[in-house]
């Protein structure tokens, strides 16, 4: 049963959905358009659709086999909600909204924001609220003016700033890249069965990333031949996808606030010809590099000897990360890897990865740490291509600490 809407309200709803759909259709994601159309269609229903209904509409029957269907739907809805918020940012009046906890599109009214008050108006308002503060605030204001004047007044001594005023150009925005392509690390999912009839669960093995590796695994473990099956399903961790979105947003924002759109796809879906015609920015675990592995480590001082460890080929030092946390109360190290290197045909490969998700997140956070970037650039000197390894330690309720353990210029 569908609720009735006033004619005027229905007309405004149809107008807004048509305008936003036209904007959405200009993008590269057909799934986003399909999700939007589904939510608009079901917005007139008294009951909003369930996650499995959305998953089946978007992904077909494969959704029933995927144990991460619900999480995938939430990610798609989160992305659509953000696209809507970006579209209406700074605008007042009628707008579309996806209410929290619901899968439907509704109309909302946003009041025009009040113009921001200047410093003098704020002080005046504060004094009018409580006149007894006038004398004390006057003294504080005068002292503040004296302090600021002393700070900016020219002196004979050289003064250094404790902060970095601009992000160094170690990471250029995507306007400086040639047709950038974001590659997301993903895993091969295997179906596990006990009776060869019913799939008990879907599993992933960090050491098995491709069909070829699965074949070698079965040769080494023949007892698993009738227990594990490959249905050509891939899985990208939600954490990796969210980190990739943050990296994409940071790199596509140039100084003018407008950047070049960059495609995003799982690394397993990238073709050889796309590698040859795009600069590639990889985000994910090092064990999920897939076809990019050969490019990543061809000139590297490091070697990925297991899904949870790197080995320094020069010194023999082994860097082992705790990919899957065993304790929430003690610090458990992970490792983050950053690399910018040249590829054939003048293309560039940038890797922002970790042994685990904590390492990947710590590398992505560098984009918002001008001091760390400036320090890294200073150590690199004139080198444009390099690899850097960071030890990442996390504790509950504390920000992750990041310590540079290896910095190696690349040819």
Coordinates of C-alpha atoms in Angstrom, one line a residue:
X1 CA 0.0 0.0 0.0
X2 CA 1.4 3.4 -1.0
X3 CA 0.8 6.6 1.0
X4 CA -0.8 9.5 -0.9
X5 CA 1.3 12.6 -1.4
X6 CA 0.0 16.1 -2.0
X7 CA 0.1 17.1 -5.7
X8 CA 2.5 19.9 -5.0
X9 CA 4.8 17.8 -2.8
X10 CA 4.8 14.9 -5.4
X11 CA 5.7 17.4 -8.1
X12 CA 8.6 18.7 -6.1
X13 CA 9.8 15.2 -5.3
X14 CA 9.8 14.2 -8.9
X15 CA 11.6 17.3 -9.9
X16 CA 14.4 16.9 -7.4
X17 CA 14.9 13.2 -8.1
X18 CA 15.0 13.9 -11.9
X19 CA 17.6 16.7 -11.4
X20 CA 19.8 14.6 -9.1
X21 CA 19.5 11.5 -11.3
X22 CA 20.8 13.4 -14.3
X23 CA 23.9 14.4 -12.2
X24 CA 24.3 10.9 -11.0
X25 CA 24.0 9.4 -14.5
X26 CA 27.0 11.5 -15.6
X27 CA 29.2 9.5 -13.3
X28 CA 30.8 6.1 -13.9
X29 CA 28.9 3.9 -11.5
X30 CA 25.8 2.3 -12.9
X31 CA 25.2 0.6 -9.6
X32 CA 24.8 4.0 -7.9
X33 CA 22.1 5.0 -10.5
X34 CA 20.4 1.6 -10.1
X35 CA 20.4 2.0 -6.3
X36 CA 19.0 5.5 -6.5
X37 CA 16.2 4.4 -8.9
X38 CA 15.3 1.6 -6.5
X39 CA 15.2 3.8 -3.4
X40 CA 13.1 6.4 -5.2
X41 CA 10.7 3.7 -6.5
X42 CA 10.3 2.2 -3.0
X43 CA 10.1 5.6 -1.2
X44 CA 6.4 5.6 -1.7
X45 CA 6.0 2.2 0.1
X46 CA 5.1 2.1 3.8
X47 CA 7.9 -0.4 4.3
X48 CA 11.4 0.4 3.1
X49 CA 13.3 -2.4 1.4
X50 CA 15.5 -4.7 3.3
X51 CA 19.2 -5.0 2.6
X52 CA 18.9 -8.4 1.0
X53 CA 16.2 -7.0 -1.4
X54 CA 18.6 -4.2 -2.4
X55 CA 21.4 -6.7 -2.8
X56 CA 19.4 -9.0 -5.1
X57 CA 18.3 -6.0 -7.2
X58 CA 21.9 -4.8 -7.6
X59 CA 23.9 -8.0 -7.7
X60 CA 21.4 -10.6 -8.8
X61 CA 21.5 -14.2 -7.4
X62 CA 25.2 -13.9 -6.5
X63 CA 24.1 -11.8 -3.5
X64 CA 22.6 -14.9 -1.8
X65 CA 26.0 -16.6 -1.9
X66 CA 27.9 -13.6 -0.5
X67 CA 28.2 -13.6 3.3
X68 CA 29.1 -9.9 3.2
X69 CA 26.0 -8.8 1.3
X70 CA 24.7 -6.6 4.1
X71 CA 27.9 -4.8 4.5
X72 CA 28.2 -4.2 0.8
X73 CA 24.7 -2.6 0.6
X74 CA 25.6 -0.3 3.6
X75 CA 28.7 0.8 1.8
X76 CA 26.7 1.6 -1.4
X77 CA 24.1 3.5 0.5
X78 CA 26.7 5.4 2.5
X79 CA 28.3 6.4 -0.8
X80 CA 25.0 7.5 -2.3
X81 CA 24.1 9.5 0.8
X82 CA 27.5 11.3 0.5
X83 CA 26.9 12.1 -3.2
X84 CA 23.5 13.6 -2.2
X85 CA 25.1 15.7 0.6
X86 CA 27.8 16.9 -1.7
X87 CA 25.2 17.9 -4.4
X88 CA 23.2 20.0 -1.9
X89 CA 26.2 21.4 0.1
X90 CA 25.7 25.1 0.7
X91 CA 22.2 25.2 -0.8
X92 CA 19.0 26.0 1.1
X93 CA 15.4 25.0 0.3
X94 CA 14.1 21.7 -0.9
X95 CA 16.6 18.8 -1.0
X96 CA 16.7 15.0 -1.1
X97 CA 17.7 13.0 2.0
X98 CA 18.3 9.3 2.9
X99 CA 17.2 9.2 6.5
X100 CA 19.6 7.4 8.9
X101 CA 18.6 3.7 9.4
X102 CA 16.2 3.8 6.4
X103 CA 16.5 2.8 2.8
X104 CA 14.3 5.4 1.1
X105 CA 14.6 8.9 -0.5
X106 CA 12.6 11.7 1.1
X107 CA 12.2 15.5 0.7
X108 CA 13.5 17.9 3.3
X109 CA 13.7 21.6 3.8
X110 CA 16.9 23.3 4.7
X111 CA 16.9 26.9 6.0
X112 CA 19.3 29.4 4.7
X113 CA 22.4 29.6 7.0
X114 CA 22.9 32.8 9.0
X115 CA 25.8 34.9 7.7
X116 CA 28.8 34.3 9.9
X117 CA 29.4 37.0 12.6
X118 CA 32.6 39.0 12.4
X119 CA 35.0 39.1 15.4
X120 CA 33.6 42.5 16.6
X121 CA 30.0 41.3 16.4
X122 CA 30.8 38.2 18.4
X123 CA 32.5 40.2 21.1
X124 CA 29.5 42.7 21.2
X125 CA 27.0 39.8 21.4
X126 CA 29.0 38.2 24.3
X127 CA 29.2 41.5 26.2
X128 CA 25.5 42.2 25.7
X129 CA 24.7 38.7 27.1
X130 CA 26.7 39.3 30.3
X131 CA 27.9 42.9 30.9
X132 CA 29.8 41.9 34.0
X133 CA 32.4 40.3 31.7
X134 CA 33.1 43.6 30.0
X135 CA 36.1 44.7 32.1
X136 CA 37.8 41.3 32.2
X137 CA 37.3 40.7 28.5
X138 CA 38.6 44.2 27.7
X139 CA 41.9 43.4 29.5
X140 CA 42.1 40.0 27.7
X141 CA 41.5 41.6 24.3
X142 CA 44.2 44.2 24.9
X143 CA 46.7 41.6 26.0
X144 CA 45.8 39.5 23.0
X145 CA 46.4 42.4 20.7
X146 CA 49.8 43.1 22.3
X147 CA 50.8 39.5 21.9
X148 CA 49.8 39.3 18.2
X149 CA 51.6 42.6 17.5
X150 CA 54.8 41.2 19.1
X151 CA 54.5 38.0 17.0
X152 CA 54.2 39.8 13.7
X153 CA 56.4 42.8 14.3
X154 CA 59.7 42.5 12.3
X155 CA 62.8 41.6 14.4
X156 CA 66.4 40.9 13.7
X157 CA 66.2 37.2 14.6
X158 CA 65.1 34.5 12.2
X159 CA 61.9 32.9 13.4
X160 CA 60.8 29.4 12.3
X161 CA 57.3 28.2 12.3
X162 CA 56.2 25.1 14.2
X163 CA 53.7 24.2 11.6
X164 CA 53.7 23.7 7.8
X165 CA 51.5 26.2 6.0
X166 CA 51.0 24.2 2.8
X167 CA 51.0 20.6 1.9
X168 CA 54.3 19.8 0.1
X169 CA 54.1 18.5 -3.5
X170 CA 55.2 14.9 -2.5
X171 CA 51.6 13.9 -3.4
X172 CA 50.3 16.0 -6.3
X173 CA 46.5 16.1 -6.9
X174 CA 45.1 13.9 -9.7
X175 CA 45.4 16.8 -12.1
X176 CA 49.1 16.0 -12.1
X177 CA 48.5 12.3 -13.0
X178 CA 47.9 10.8 -16.4
X179 CA 44.4 9.3 -16.5
X180 CA 44.6 8.1 -12.9
X181 CA 43.1 4.8 -12.0
X182 CA 42.4 3.7 -8.4
X183 CA 43.0 0.0 -7.8
X184 CA 41.5 -1.6 -4.7
X185 CA 43.0 -4.7 -3.2
X186 CA 40.6 -7.7 -3.2
X187 CA 40.7 -11.4 -2.3
X188 CA 39.5 -14.7 -3.9
X189 CA 36.6 -16.1 -2.0
X190 CA 36.3 -19.9 -1.7
X191 CA 33.2 -21.9 -1.0
X192 CA 33.6 -24.5 1.7
X193 CA 31.4 -27.6 1.8
X194 CA 31.3 -30.8 3.9
X195 CA 29.0 -32.9 1.8
X196 CA 29.7 -31.5 -1.7
X197 CA 26.1 -30.4 -1.9
X198 CA 25.6 -27.4 0.4
X199 CA 28.0 -24.5 0.9
X200 CA 28.5 -24.1 4.6
X201 CA 30.4 -20.8 4.4
X202 CA 32.6 -18.6 2.2
X203 CA 36.2 -18.3 3.3
X204 CA 39.3 -16.5 2.2
X205 CA 42.9 -17.6 2.6
X206 CA 45.4 -14.7 2.4
X207 CA 47.9 -17.0 0.7
X208 CA 45.4 -17.8 -2.1
X209 CA 44.8 -14.8 -4.3
X210 CA 44.3 -16.3 -7.8
X211 CA 43.0 -19.4 -9.5
X212 CA 46.6 -20.4 -10.2
X213 CA 47.5 -20.2 -6.5
X214 CA 44.3 -22.1 -5.7
X215 CA 45.4 -24.9 -8.1
X216 CA 48.8 -25.0 -6.4
X217 CA 47.1 -25.1 -3.0
X218 CA 45.0 -28.1 -4.0
X219 CA 48.1 -30.0 -5.3
X220 CA 49.8 -29.4 -1.9
X221 CA 46.6 -30.2 0.0
X222 CA 44.8 -32.9 -2.0
X223 CA 42.5 -33.6 1.0
X224 CA 40.8 -30.2 0.3
X225 CA 39.9 -31.1 -3.3
X226 CA 36.3 -32.0 -2.4
X227 CA 36.0 -29.4 0.4
X228 CA 36.9 -26.1 -1.3
X229 CA 35.4 -24.7 -4.6
X230 CA 36.1 -21.6 -6.6
X231 CA 33.0 -19.8 -7.8
X232 CA 34.9 -16.8 -9.2
X233 CA 33.8 -14.5 -6.3
X234 CA 36.0 -11.7 -5.1
X235 CA 35.9 -9.8 -1.8
X236 CA 37.3 -6.4 -0.9
X237 CA 37.4 -5.6 2.8
X238 CA 35.0 -2.7 3.8
X239 CA 37.9 -1.0 5.6
X240 CA 40.0 -1.0 2.4
X241 CA 37.2 0.5 0.3
X242 CA 36.5 3.3 2.9
X243 CA 40.3 4.1 3.0
X244 CA 40.4 4.2 -0.8
X245 CA 37.5 6.7 -0.9
X246 CA 39.3 9.0 1.5
X247 CA 42.5 8.8 -0.5
X248 CA 40.5 9.5 -3.7
X249 CA 38.9 12.5 -2.1
X250 CA 42.2 13.9 -0.9
X251 CA 44.0 13.4 -4.2
X252 CA 41.2 14.7 -6.4
X253 CA 41.0 18.0 -4.5
X254 CA 43.4 20.4 -6.1
X255 CA 44.3 23.9 -4.8
X256 CA 41.2 25.3 -6.7
X257 CA 39.0 22.7 -5.1
X258 CA 38.4 20.9 -8.4
X259 CA 40.2 17.8 -9.4
X260 CA 40.1 15.3 -12.2
X261 CA 37.7 12.4 -11.7
X262 CA 39.5 9.0 -11.3
X263 CA 38.0 5.6 -11.9
X264 CA 38.0 3.1 -9.1
X265 CA 37.9 -0.7 -9.5
X266 CA 39.2 -4.0 -7.9
X267 CA 42.7 -4.8 -8.8
X268 CA 41.5 -8.2 -10.1
X269 CA 39.3 -6.4 -12.7
X270 CA 42.1 -4.3 -14.3
X271 CA 43.2 -5.3 -17.7
X272 CA 46.8 -5.2 -19.1
X273 CA 45.9 -2.5 -21.6
X274 CA 44.5 -0.3 -18.7
X275 CA 47.8 -0.6 -16.9
X276 CA 49.6 0.6 -20.0
X277 CA 47.3 3.6 -20.5
X278 CA 46.8 4.8 -16.9
X279 CA 48.7 6.0 -13.9
X280 CA 47.7 3.6 -11.1
X281 CA 47.1 4.4 -7.4
X282 CA 46.8 1.1 -5.4
X283 CA 45.1 1.1 -2.0
X284 CA 44.9 -2.2 0.0
X285 CA 46.9 -4.9 1.7
X286 CA 50.2 -5.9 0.2
X287 CA 49.0 -9.5 -0.1
X288 CA 46.2 -8.3 -2.4
X289 CA 48.4 -6.6 -5.0
X290 CA 47.5 -9.3 -7.6
X291 CA 48.9 -8.5 -11.0
X292 CA 50.6 -5.3 -9.6
X293 CA 52.9 -7.4 -7.4
X294 CA 55.5 -7.8 -10.2
X295 CA 55.6 -4.1 -10.7
X296 CA 55.6 -3.2 -7.0
X297 CA 58.6 -5.3 -6.1
X298 CA 60.7 -5.5 -9.3
X299 CA 63.1 -2.7 -8.1
X300 CA 62.2 -2.9 -4.4
X301 CA 64.7 -3.5 -1.6
X302 CA 61.9 -5.5 0.1
X303 CA 60.3 -8.8 -0.7
X304 CA 56.9 -10.0 0.4
X305 CA 57.7 -13.3 1.9
X306 CA 54.2 -14.0 3.4
X307 CA 50.9 -12.2 3.7
X308 CA 52.1 -10.9 7.1
X309 CA 55.8 -10.2 6.5
X310 CA 58.3 -8.3 4.5
X311 CA 62.0 -9.1 4.2
X312 CA 64.8 -6.6 3.6
X313 CA 66.9 -8.3 0.8
X314 CA 70.0 -6.3 1.8
X315 CA 70.1 -6.9 5.6
X316 CA 67.8 -9.9 5.9
X317 CA 65.7 -8.1 8.5
X318 CA 62.1 -9.5 8.7
X319 CA 59.2 -7.1 9.3
X320 CA 56.3 -9.1 10.6
X321 CA 52.9 -7.4 11.1
X322 CA 49.9 -8.5 13.2
X323 CA 47.3 -8.5 10.4
X324 CA 44.6 -10.0 12.6
X325 CA 44.5 -8.6 16.1
X326 CA 44.8 -11.1 18.9
X327 CA 44.5 -8.7 21.8
X328 CA 42.8 -5.3 22.2
X329 CA 44.8 -4.4 25.3
X330 CA 48.4 -4.5 24.2
X331 CA 50.2 -2.8 21.3
X332 CA 50.4 -5.0 18.2
X333 CA 52.6 -3.7 15.3
X334 CA 51.6 -3.6 11.7
X335 CA 53.5 -2.2 8.8
X336 CA 52.5 0.4 6.2
X337 CA 54.2 0.7 2.8
X338 CA 54.3 3.8 0.6
X339 CA 55.9 3.7 -2.9
X340 CA 55.9 6.0 -5.9
X341 CA 57.7 4.4 -8.9
X342 CA 58.1 4.7 -12.6
X343 CA 56.5 2.2 -15.0
X344 CA 57.0 1.6 -18.7
X345 CA 55.5 4.1 -21.2
X346 CA 56.1 7.0 -18.8
X347 CA 53.3 5.8 -16.4
X348 CA 53.5 6.0 -12.6
X349 CA 52.5 3.5 -9.9
X350 CA 51.7 4.7 -6.4
X351 CA 51.2 2.1 -3.6
X352 CA 49.5 3.0 -0.3
X353 CA 49.3 -0.3 1.4
X354 CA 49.9 -2.2 4.6
X355 CA 50.4 -5.8 5.7
X356 CA 47.0 -5.3 7.5
X357 CA 44.3 -2.7 7.4
X358 CA 45.9 -0.6 10.2
X359 CA 49.0 -0.2 8.1
X360 CA 47.0 0.9 5.1
X361 CA 45.0 3.4 7.1
X362 CA 48.3 4.9 8.6
X363 CA 49.7 5.4 5.1
X364 CA 46.4 7.1 3.9
X365 CA 46.6 9.4 7.0
X366 CA 49.9 10.8 5.6
X367 CA 47.8 12.8 3.2
X368 CA 46.5 14.8 6.1
X369 CA 49.8 15.2 7.9
X370 CA 51.8 18.1 6.2
X371 CA 54.6 17.8 8.8
X372 CA 55.2 14.1 8.1
X373 CA 55.1 14.7 4.4
X374 CA 57.6 17.6 4.7
X375 CA 59.9 15.5 6.8
X376 CA 59.7 12.6 4.2
X377 CA 60.4 15.0 1.3
X378 CA 63.4 16.5 3.1
X379 CA 65.0 13.1 3.6
X380 CA 64.4 12.2 0.0
X381 CA 66.0 15.3 -1.4
X382 CA 65.7 15.4 -5.2
X383 CA 64.5 11.7 -5.5
X384 CA 61.1 11.5 -7.2
X385 CA 60.6 7.8 -6.9
X386 CA 61.0 5.9 -3.6
X387 CA 59.7 3.4 -1.2
X388 CA 59.1 3.9 2.5
X389 CA 58.2 1.4 5.3
X390 CA 56.6 2.5 8.5
X391 CA 56.0 0.6 11.7
X392 CA 52.5 1.2 12.9
X393 CA 51.4 0.7 16.5
X394 CA 47.9 1.1 17.8
X395 CA 46.4 1.0 21.3
X396 CA 42.7 1.2 22.3
X397 CA 41.4 4.8 22.5
X398 CA 44.7 6.2 21.1
X399 CA 45.7 7.4 17.7
X400 CA 48.0 5.1 15.7
X401 CA 51.7 5.9 16.0
X402 CA 53.8 5.8 12.8
X403 CA 57.6 5.3 12.7
X404 CA 59.7 5.4 9.6
X405 CA 62.0 2.2 9.5
X406 CA 63.1 2.2 5.9
X407 CA 63.4 4.8 3.1
X408 CA 64.9 3.8 -0.2
X409 CA 65.1 6.0 -3.4
X410 CA 64.2 4.1 -6.5
X411 CA 65.5 4.5 -10.1

